[in-house]
Coordinates of C-alpha atoms and ligand atoms in Angstrom, one line a residue:
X193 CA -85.2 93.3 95.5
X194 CA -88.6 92.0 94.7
X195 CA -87.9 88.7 95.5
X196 CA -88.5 89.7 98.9
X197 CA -92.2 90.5 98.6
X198 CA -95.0 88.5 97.4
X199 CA -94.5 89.4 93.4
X200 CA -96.8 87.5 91.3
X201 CA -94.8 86.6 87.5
X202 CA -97.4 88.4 85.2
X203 CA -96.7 88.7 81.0
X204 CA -92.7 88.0 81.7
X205 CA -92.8 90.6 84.3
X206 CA -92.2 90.3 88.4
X207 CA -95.1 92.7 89.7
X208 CA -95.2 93.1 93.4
X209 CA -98.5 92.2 94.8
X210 CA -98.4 94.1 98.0
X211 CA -99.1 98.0 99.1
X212 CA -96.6 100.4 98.5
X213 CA -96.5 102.7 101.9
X214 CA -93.9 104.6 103.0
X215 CA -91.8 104.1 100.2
X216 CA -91.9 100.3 101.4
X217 CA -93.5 97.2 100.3
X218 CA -96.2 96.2 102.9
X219 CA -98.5 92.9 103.2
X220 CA -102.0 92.3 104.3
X221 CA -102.9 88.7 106.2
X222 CA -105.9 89.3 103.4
X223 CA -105.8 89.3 99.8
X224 CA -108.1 88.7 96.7
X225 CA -108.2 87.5 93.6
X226 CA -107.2 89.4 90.3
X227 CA -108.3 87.3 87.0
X228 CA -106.9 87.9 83.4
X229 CA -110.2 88.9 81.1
X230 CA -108.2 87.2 78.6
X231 CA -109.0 83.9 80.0
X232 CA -110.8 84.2 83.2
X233 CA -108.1 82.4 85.1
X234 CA -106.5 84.1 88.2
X235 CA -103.2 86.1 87.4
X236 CA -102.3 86.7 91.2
X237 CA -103.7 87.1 94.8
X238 CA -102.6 90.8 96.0
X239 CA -102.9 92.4 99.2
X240 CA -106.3 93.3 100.6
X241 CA -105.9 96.4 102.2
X242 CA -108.4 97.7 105.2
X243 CA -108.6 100.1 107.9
X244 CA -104.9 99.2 109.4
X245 CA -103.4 99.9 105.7
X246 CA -105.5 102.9 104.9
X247 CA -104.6 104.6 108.5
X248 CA -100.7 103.5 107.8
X249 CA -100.4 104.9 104.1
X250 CA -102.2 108.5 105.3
X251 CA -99.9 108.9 107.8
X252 CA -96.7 107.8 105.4
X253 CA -98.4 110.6 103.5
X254 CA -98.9 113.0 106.4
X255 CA -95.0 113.0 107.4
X256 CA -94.0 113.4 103.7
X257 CA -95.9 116.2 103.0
X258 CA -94.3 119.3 104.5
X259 CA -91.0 118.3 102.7
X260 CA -92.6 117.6 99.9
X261 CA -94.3 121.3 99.8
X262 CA -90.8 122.8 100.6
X263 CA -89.3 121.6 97.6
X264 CA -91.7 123.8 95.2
X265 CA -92.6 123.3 92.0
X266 CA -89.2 123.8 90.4
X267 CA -87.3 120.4 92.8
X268 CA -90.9 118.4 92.1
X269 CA -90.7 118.9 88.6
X270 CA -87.1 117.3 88.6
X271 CA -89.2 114.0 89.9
X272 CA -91.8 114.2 87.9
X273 CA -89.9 114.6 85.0
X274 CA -87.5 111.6 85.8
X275 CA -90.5 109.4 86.7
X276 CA -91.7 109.7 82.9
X277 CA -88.6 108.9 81.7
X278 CA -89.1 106.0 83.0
X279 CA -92.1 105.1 81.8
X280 CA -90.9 106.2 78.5
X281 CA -87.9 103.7 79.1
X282 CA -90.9 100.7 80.5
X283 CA -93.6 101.3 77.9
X284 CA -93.6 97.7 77.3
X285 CA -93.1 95.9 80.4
X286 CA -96.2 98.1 81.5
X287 CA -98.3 97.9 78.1
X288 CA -97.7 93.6 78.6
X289 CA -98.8 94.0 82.5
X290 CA -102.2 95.8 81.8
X291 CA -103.0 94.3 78.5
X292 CA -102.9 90.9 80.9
X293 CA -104.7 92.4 83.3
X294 CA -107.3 94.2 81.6
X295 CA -107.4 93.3 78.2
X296 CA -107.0 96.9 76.3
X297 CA -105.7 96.1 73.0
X298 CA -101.9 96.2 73.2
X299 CA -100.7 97.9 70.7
X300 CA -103.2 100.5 71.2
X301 CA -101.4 100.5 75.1
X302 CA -97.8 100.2 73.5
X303 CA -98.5 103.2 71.0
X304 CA -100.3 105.7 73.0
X305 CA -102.0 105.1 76.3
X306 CA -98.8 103.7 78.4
X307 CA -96.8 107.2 77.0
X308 CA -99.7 109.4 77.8
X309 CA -98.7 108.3 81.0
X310 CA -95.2 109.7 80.9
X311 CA -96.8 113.0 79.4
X312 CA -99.4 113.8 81.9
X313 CA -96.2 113.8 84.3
X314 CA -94.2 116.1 82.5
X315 CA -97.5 118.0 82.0
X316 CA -98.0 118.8 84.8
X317 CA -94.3 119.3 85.9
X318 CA -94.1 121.9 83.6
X319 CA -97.7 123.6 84.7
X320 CA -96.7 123.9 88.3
X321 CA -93.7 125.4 87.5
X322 CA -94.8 127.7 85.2
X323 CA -97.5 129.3 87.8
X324 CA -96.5 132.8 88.8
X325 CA -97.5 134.1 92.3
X326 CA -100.2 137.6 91.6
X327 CA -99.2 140.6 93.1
X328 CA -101.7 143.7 93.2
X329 CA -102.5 146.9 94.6
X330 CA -105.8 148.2 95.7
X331 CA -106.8 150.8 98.4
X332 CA -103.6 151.1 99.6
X333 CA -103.5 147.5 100.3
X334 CA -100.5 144.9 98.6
X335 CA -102.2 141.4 97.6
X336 CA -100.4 138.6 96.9
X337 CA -101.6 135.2 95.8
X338 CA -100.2 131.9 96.0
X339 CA -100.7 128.9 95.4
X340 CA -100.7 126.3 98.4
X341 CA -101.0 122.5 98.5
X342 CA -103.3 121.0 100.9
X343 CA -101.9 117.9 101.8
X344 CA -102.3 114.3 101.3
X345 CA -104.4 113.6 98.6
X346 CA -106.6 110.3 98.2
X347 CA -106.8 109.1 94.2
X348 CA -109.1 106.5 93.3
X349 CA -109.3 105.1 90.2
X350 CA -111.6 103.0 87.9
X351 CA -110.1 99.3 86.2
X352 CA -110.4 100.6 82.5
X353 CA -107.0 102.4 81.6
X354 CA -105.9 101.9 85.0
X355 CA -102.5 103.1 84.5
X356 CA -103.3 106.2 82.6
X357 CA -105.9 107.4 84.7
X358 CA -103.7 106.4 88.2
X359 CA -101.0 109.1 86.4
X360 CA -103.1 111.5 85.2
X361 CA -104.5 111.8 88.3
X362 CA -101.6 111.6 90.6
X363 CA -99.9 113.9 88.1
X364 CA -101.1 117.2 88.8
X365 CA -101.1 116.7 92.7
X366 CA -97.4 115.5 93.0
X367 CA -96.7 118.7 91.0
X368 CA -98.8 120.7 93.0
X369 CA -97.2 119.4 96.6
X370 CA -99.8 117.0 97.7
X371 CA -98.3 113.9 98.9
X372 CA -100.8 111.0 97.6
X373 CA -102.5 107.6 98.5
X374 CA -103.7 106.0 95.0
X375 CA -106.2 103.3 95.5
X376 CA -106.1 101.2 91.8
X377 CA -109.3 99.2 91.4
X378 CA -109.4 95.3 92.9
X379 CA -109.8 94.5 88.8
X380 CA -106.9 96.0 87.3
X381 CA -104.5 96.1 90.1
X382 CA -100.9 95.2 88.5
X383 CA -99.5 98.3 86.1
X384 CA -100.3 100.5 89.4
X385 CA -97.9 98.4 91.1
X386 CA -95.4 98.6 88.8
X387 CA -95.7 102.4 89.0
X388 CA -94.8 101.9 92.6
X389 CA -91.4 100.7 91.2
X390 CA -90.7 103.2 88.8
X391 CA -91.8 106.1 91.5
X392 CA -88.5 104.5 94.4
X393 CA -86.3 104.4 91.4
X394 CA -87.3 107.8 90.2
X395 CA -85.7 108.7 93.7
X396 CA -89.5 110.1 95.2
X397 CA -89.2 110.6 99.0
X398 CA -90.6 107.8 100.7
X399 CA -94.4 108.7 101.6
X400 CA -94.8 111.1 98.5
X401 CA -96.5 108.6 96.4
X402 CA -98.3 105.7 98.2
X403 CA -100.3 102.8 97.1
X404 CA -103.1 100.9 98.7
X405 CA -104.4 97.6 96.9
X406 CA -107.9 96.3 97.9
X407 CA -111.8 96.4 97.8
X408 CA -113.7 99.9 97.3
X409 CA -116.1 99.4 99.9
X410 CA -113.4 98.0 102.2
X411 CA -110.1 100.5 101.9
X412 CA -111.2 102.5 99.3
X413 CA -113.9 103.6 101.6
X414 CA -111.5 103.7 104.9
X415 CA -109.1 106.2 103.4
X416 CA -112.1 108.7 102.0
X417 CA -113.2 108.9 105.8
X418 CA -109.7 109.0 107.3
X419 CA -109.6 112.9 109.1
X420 CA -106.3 113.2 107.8
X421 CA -107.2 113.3 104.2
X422 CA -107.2 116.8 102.6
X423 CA -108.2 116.3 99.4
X424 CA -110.1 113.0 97.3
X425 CA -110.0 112.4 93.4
X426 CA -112.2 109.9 91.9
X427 CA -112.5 108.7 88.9
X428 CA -115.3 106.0 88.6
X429 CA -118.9 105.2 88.6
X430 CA -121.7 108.2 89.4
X431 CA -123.1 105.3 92.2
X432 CA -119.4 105.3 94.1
X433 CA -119.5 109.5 93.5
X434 CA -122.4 109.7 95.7
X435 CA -120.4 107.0 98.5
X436 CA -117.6 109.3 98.3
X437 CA -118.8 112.6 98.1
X438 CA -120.8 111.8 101.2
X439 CA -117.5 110.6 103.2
X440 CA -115.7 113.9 101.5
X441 CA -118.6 116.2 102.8
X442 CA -118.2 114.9 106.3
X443 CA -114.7 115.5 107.0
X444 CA -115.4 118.9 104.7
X445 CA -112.6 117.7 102.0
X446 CA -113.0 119.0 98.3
X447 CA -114.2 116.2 96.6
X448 CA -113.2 115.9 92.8
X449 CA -115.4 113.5 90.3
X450 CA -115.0 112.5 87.0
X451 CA -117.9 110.0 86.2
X452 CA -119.6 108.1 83.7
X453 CA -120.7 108.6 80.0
X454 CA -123.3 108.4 77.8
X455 CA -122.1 110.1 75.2
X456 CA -124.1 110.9 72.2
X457 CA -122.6 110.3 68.5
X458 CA -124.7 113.1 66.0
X459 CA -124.6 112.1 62.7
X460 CA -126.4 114.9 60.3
X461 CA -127.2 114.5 56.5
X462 CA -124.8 116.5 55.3
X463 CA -121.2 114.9 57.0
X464 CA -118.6 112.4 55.6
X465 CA -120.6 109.3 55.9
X466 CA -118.4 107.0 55.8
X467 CA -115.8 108.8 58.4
X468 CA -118.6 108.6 60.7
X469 CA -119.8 105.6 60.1
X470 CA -116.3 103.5 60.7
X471 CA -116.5 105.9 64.2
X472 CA -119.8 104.7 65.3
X473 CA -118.1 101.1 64.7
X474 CA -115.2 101.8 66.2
X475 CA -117.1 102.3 69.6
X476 CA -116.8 98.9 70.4
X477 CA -113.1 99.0 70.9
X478 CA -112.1 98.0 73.8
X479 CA -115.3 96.1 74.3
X480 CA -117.3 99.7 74.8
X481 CA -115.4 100.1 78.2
X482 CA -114.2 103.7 77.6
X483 CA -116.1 106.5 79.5
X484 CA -115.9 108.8 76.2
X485 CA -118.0 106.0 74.4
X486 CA -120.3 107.7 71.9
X487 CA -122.9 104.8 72.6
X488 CA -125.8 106.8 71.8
X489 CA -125.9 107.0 67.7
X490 CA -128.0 109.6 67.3
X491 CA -128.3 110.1 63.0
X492 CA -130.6 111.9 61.1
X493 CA -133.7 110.0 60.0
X494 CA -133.4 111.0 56.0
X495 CA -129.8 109.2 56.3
X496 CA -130.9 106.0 57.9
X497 CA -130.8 103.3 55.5
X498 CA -127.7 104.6 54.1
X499 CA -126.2 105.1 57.5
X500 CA -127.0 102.0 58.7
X501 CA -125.5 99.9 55.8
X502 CA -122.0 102.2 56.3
X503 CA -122.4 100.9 60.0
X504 CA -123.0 97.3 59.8
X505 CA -120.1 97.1 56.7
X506 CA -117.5 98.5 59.6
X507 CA -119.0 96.1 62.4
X508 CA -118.7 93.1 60.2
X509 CA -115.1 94.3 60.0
X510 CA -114.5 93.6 63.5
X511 CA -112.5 90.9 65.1
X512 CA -113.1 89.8 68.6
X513 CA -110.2 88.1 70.2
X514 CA -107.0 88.0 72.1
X515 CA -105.8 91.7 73.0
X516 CA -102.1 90.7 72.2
X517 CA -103.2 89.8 68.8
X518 CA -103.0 92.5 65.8
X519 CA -105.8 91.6 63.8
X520 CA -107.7 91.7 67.3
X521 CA -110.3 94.9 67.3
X522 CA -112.9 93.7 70.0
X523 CA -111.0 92.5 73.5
X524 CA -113.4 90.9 75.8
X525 CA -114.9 92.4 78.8
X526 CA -112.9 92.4 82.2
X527 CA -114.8 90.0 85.2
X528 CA -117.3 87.8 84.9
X529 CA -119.5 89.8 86.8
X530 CA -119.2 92.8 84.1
X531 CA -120.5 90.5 81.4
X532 CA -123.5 89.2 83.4
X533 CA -124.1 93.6 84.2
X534 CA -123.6 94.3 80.2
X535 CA -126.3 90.9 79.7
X536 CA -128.8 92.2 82.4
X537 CA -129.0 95.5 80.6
X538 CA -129.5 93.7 77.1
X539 CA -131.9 91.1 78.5
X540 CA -133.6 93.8 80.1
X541 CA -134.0 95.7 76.7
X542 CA -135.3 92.8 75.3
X543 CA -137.7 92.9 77.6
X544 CA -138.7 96.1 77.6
X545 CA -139.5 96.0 73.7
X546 CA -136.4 97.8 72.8
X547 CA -135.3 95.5 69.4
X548 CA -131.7 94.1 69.2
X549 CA -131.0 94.5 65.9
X550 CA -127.3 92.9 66.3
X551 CA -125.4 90.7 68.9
X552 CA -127.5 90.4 72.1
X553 CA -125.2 87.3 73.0
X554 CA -121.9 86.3 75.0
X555 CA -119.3 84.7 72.7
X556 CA -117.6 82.1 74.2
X557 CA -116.8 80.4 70.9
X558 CA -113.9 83.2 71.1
X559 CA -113.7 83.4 74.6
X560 CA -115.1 83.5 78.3
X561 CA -115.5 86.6 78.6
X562 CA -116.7 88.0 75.0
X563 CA -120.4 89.8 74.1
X564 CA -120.7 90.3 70.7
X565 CA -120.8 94.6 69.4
X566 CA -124.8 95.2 70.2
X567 CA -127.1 97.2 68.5
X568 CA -130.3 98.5 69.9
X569 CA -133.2 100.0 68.5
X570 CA -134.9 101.4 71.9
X571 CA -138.5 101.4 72.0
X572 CA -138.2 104.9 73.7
X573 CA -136.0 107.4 74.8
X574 CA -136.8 106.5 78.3
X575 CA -135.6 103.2 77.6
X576 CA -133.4 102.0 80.4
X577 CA -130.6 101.1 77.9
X578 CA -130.6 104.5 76.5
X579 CA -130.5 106.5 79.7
X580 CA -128.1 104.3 81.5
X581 CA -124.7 103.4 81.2
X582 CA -123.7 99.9 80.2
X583 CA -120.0 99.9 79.5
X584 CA -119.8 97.5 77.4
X585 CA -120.0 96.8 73.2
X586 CA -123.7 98.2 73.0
X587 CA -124.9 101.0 71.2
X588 CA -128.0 103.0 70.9
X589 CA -129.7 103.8 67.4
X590 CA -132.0 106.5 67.2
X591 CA -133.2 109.3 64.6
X592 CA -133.6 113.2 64.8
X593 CA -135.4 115.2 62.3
X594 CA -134.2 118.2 62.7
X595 CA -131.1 120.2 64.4
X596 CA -133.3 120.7 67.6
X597 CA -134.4 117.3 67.9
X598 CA -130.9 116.3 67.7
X599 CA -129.9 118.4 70.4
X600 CA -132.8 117.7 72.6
X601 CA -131.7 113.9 72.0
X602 CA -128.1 114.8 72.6
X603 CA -128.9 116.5 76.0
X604 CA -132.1 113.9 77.5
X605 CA -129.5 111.7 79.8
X606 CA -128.3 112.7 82.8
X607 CA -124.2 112.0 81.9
X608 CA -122.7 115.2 80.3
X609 CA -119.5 113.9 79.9
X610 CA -119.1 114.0 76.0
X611 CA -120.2 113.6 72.5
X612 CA -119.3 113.9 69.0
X613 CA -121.1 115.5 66.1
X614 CA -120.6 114.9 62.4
X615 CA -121.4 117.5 59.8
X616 CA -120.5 119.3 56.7
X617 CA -121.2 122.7 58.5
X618 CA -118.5 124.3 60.8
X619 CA -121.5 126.8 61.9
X620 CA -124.2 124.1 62.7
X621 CA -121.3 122.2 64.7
X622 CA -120.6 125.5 66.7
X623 CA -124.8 125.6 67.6
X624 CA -124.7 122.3 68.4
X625 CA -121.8 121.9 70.4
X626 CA -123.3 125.1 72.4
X627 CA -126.0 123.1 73.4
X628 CA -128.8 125.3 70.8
X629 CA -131.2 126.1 72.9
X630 CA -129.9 125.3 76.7
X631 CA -128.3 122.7 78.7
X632 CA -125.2 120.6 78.1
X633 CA -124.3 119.6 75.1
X634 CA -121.6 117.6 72.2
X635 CA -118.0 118.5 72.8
X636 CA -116.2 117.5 69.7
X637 CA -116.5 118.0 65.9
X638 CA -115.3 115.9 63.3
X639 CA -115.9 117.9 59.9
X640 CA -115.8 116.7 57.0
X641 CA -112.3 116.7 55.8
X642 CA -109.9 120.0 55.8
X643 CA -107.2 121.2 53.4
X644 CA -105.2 121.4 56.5
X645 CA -106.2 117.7 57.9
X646 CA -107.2 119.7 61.0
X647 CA -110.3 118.3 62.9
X648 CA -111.5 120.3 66.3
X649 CA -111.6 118.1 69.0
X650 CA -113.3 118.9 72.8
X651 CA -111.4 121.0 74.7
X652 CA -112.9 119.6 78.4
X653 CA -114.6 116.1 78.3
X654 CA -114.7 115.8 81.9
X655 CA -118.4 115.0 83.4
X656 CA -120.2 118.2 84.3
X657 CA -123.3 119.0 86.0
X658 CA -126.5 119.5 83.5
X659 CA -127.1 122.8 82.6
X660 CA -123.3 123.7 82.4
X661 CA -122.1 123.7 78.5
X662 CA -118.9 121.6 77.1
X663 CA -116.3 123.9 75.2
X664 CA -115.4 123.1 71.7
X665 CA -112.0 124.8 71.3
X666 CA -109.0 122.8 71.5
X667 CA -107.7 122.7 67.9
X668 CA -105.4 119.8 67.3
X669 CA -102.5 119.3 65.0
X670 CA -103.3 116.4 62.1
X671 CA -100.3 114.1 63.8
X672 CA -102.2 114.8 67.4
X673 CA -105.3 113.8 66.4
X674 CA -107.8 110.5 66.8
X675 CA -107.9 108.1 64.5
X676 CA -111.1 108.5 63.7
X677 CA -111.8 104.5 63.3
X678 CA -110.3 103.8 66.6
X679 CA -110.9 105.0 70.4
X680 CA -108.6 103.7 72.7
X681 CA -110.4 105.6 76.1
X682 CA -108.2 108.3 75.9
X683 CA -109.1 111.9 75.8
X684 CA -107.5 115.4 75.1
X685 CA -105.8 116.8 78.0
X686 CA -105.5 120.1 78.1
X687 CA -102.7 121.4 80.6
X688 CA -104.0 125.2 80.5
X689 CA -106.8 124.0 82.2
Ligands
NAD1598 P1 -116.5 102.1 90.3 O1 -117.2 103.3 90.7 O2 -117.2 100.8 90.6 O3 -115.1 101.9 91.1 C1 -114.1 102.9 90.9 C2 -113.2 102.9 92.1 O4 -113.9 103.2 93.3 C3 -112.5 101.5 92.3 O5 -111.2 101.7 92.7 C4 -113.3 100.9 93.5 O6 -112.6 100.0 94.2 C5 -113.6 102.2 94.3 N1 -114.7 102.1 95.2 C6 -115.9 101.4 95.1 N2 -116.7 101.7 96.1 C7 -116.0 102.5 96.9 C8 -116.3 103.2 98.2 N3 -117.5 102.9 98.8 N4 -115.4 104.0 98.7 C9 -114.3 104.3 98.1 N5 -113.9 103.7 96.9 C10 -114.8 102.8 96.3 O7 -116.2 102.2 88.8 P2 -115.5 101.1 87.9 O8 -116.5 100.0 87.6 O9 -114.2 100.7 88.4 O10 -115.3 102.0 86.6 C11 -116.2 102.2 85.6 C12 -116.8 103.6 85.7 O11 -115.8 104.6 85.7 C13 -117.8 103.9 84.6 O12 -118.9 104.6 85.1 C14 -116.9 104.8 83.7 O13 -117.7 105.7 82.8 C15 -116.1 105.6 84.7 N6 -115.0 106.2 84.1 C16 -114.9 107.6 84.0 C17 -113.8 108.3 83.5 C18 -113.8 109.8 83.3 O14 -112.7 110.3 83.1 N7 -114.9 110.5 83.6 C19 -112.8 107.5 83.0 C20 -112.8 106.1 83.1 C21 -113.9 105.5 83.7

């Protein structure tokens, strides 16, 4: 069937390279370039979508709504729940595909981020269906609540973790009734595609689920102004937020965002060292392009030395190299121009009098696109490198002195989106992770080691406006928990939310 279509032949795999509207492959006369971060060399040229695309696939999605809506929860579910069989059944087709595409370690995709996939559908199959309409009495008045879909829904998503975050997203508003128009980003572009397969095999009406390839500013931003749009997602930078949120506000369409990170990593006297030590390294997995990045190492000051030595043992340990491999820990970044952003911010460091006290430099003795795992020991807090996001393999180091120092530290960016604190002390964990004194604060505890082999993880690690405090509830089981040496840009999902 493919053969029909433009399909570029990707990691063993035929990936279609064209939009997916309508329940039909469609072309563009334009396309654009997709490289491998493994190489830097071009893995295909896929359809650049723009106004005549974006105006096709909301209208796909404005005929297949009502049907869609009809079917309630119950008949969606039945798709939902078929689709992630087959991404159960495809795990490694899609795991080769986005490894190639975007470099996340592949065993880390094989084990657990391609499945998560499957899960977040059958997630959120099971969460629509279990919603119960609210009936009530008052004044002599009968209430009733229910829940409605509001139509098409646009989805855009950032190029780390594409396919997770394109199903997570798309997840919960299949299963609420919203038809939807995902927009993967022009740098990860393939695994999406493949979706697009698995969705017409899974038997999805045509116009349900649609996908748009292309530039942000280009289709991405034609189908956040498109009238017919009821509802926009976003997962990406805050800069593109404030682009979107301004096309959302003018058609007066609820406008979802969950941004970047700068999440701090609290490391007090009293916590397993070691544990938290082999964490901080473990940061620069996937090259540091994971939005729950604990890139801020915030450790108290009578712990340093020791600390540090813990640190730089673990970061020796790592091997940069090619995703596919297993001895791989470090993948390289994903474009060209993401290295020379993750350089500007180091070079601007330097320059600032903030001291790099490890890497500061590209690799290409392993490859084009490598930096080596960066340390930084700003000059200040305001330091540019501390209160932005980089996104790449560099870490902050700073001390605290005392708990409320710490928490100050914890809360003086802008990004609430998470953080992580290691202690011996369930109780100063709890203070800290309500923020102590005020404002946003650390979302997830790592204690030192329970009878049970429990470990409390964040229960919401989405961003958050300041002032607003992240919970610290969701209480995993040992087998669900992180390993705490690895990251792989995943967080907890928590379906009751
Ligand atoms: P980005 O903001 O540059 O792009 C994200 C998406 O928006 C892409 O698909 C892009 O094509 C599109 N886009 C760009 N301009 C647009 C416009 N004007 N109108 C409509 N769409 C537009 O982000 P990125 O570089 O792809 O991803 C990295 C960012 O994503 C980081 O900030 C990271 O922290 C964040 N992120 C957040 C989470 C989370 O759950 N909070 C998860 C992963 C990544």
């Amino acid at each position: 069937m493919l053969s029909r279509h433009a399909v570029a032949h990707v990691a063993g795999v035929d990936v279609s390279t064209e939009h997916f509207i309508g329940g039909e492959r469609v072309g563009s006369d334009a396309t654009f370039v997709d490289l491998s971060p493994i190489d830097a060399q071009p893995l295909a040229e896929v359809a650049r979508g723009g106004d005549r695309e974006a105006a096709l696939a909301v209208a796909a999605a404005r005929e297949a709504f009502p049907a869609w809506a009809a079917l309630g929860a119950a008949g969606r579910a039945q798709h939902l729940r078929r689709l992630a069989d087959l991404i159960d059944a495809n795990v490694e087709r899609l795991a080769a595909v986005e490894c190639a595409d975007m470099a996340m370690l592949l065993r880390s995709l094989e084990a657990r981020v391609i499945p998560r996939g499957a899960r977040n559908f059958r997630a959120y199959a099971d969460l629509a269906a279990a919603y119960e309409e609210r009936v009530w009495e008052s004044n002599g008045t009968r209430n009733r609540v229910i829940r409605m879909p509001s139509g098409p829904a646009v989805v855009i998503t950032p190029w780390n973790a594409p396919f997770m975050l394109s199903t997570w997203k798309t997840a919960p508003a299949l299963a609420a009734g919203c038809t939807v128009i995902l927009k993967p980003a022009e740098w990860s572009p393939l695994s999406c595609s493949l979706l697009c397969d698995l969705v017409a095999e899974a038997g999805f009406p045509p116009g349900v689920f649609n996908v748009v390839q292309g530039i942000g500013e280009e289709v991405g931003a034609a189908l956040t102004r498109d009238p017919g749009v009821r509802r926009i997602s976003f997962t990406g930078s805050p800069e593109t937020a404030v682009h979107i949120g301004t096309a959302a506000a003018r058609n007066i369409v609820p406008f979802t965002g969950e941004l970047g990170g700068k999440g701090p990593l609290l490391v007090f006297a009293d916590a397993d060292l070691e544990a938290a030590a082999r964490r901080a390294a473990g940061q620069y997995d996937d090259a540091g392009q994971v939005c729950l990045a604990g890139t801020r190492l915030l450790v108290e000051g009578a712990i340093e030395d020791e600390f540090l030595e813990l640190f730089d043992r673990f970061t020796d340990g790592h091997v940069l190299g090619d995703p596919r491999d297993d001895a791989t820990t470090v993948s390289p970044l994903i474009h060209p121009d993401h290295l020379a952003r993750v350089e500007g911010f180091v070079e601007r460091a330097r320059a600032n009098g903030d001291e790099i006290v490890r890497g500061g430099r590209r690799r290409e003795d392993v490859g084009p696109l490598f930096y080596d795992p960066t340390l930084v020991l700003p000059r200040s807090n305001d330091s540019e490198i501390v209160q932005h996001e980089v996104f790449g393999p560099v870490l902050t180091f700073q001390t605290f002195a005392d708990e409320d120092e710490a928490v100050a530290l914890a809360n003086s960016t802008s990004y609430g989106l998470s953080g992580v604190v290691y202690t011996g002390s369930e109780r100063r964990a709890e203070r800290v992770g309500r923020g102590g004194s005020g404002g946003h604060a650390v979302g997830q505890h790592v204690p030192r080691a329970r009878p049970d082999g429990a470990v409390r993880r964040g229960g919401d690690l989405r961003h958050r406006p300041r002032g607003r405090r992240l919970r610290t509830r969701l209480l995993l089981r040992p087998e669900d928990a992180p390993d705490p040496g690895r990251h792989d840009g995943v967080s907890a999902v928590d379906p009751s939310r």
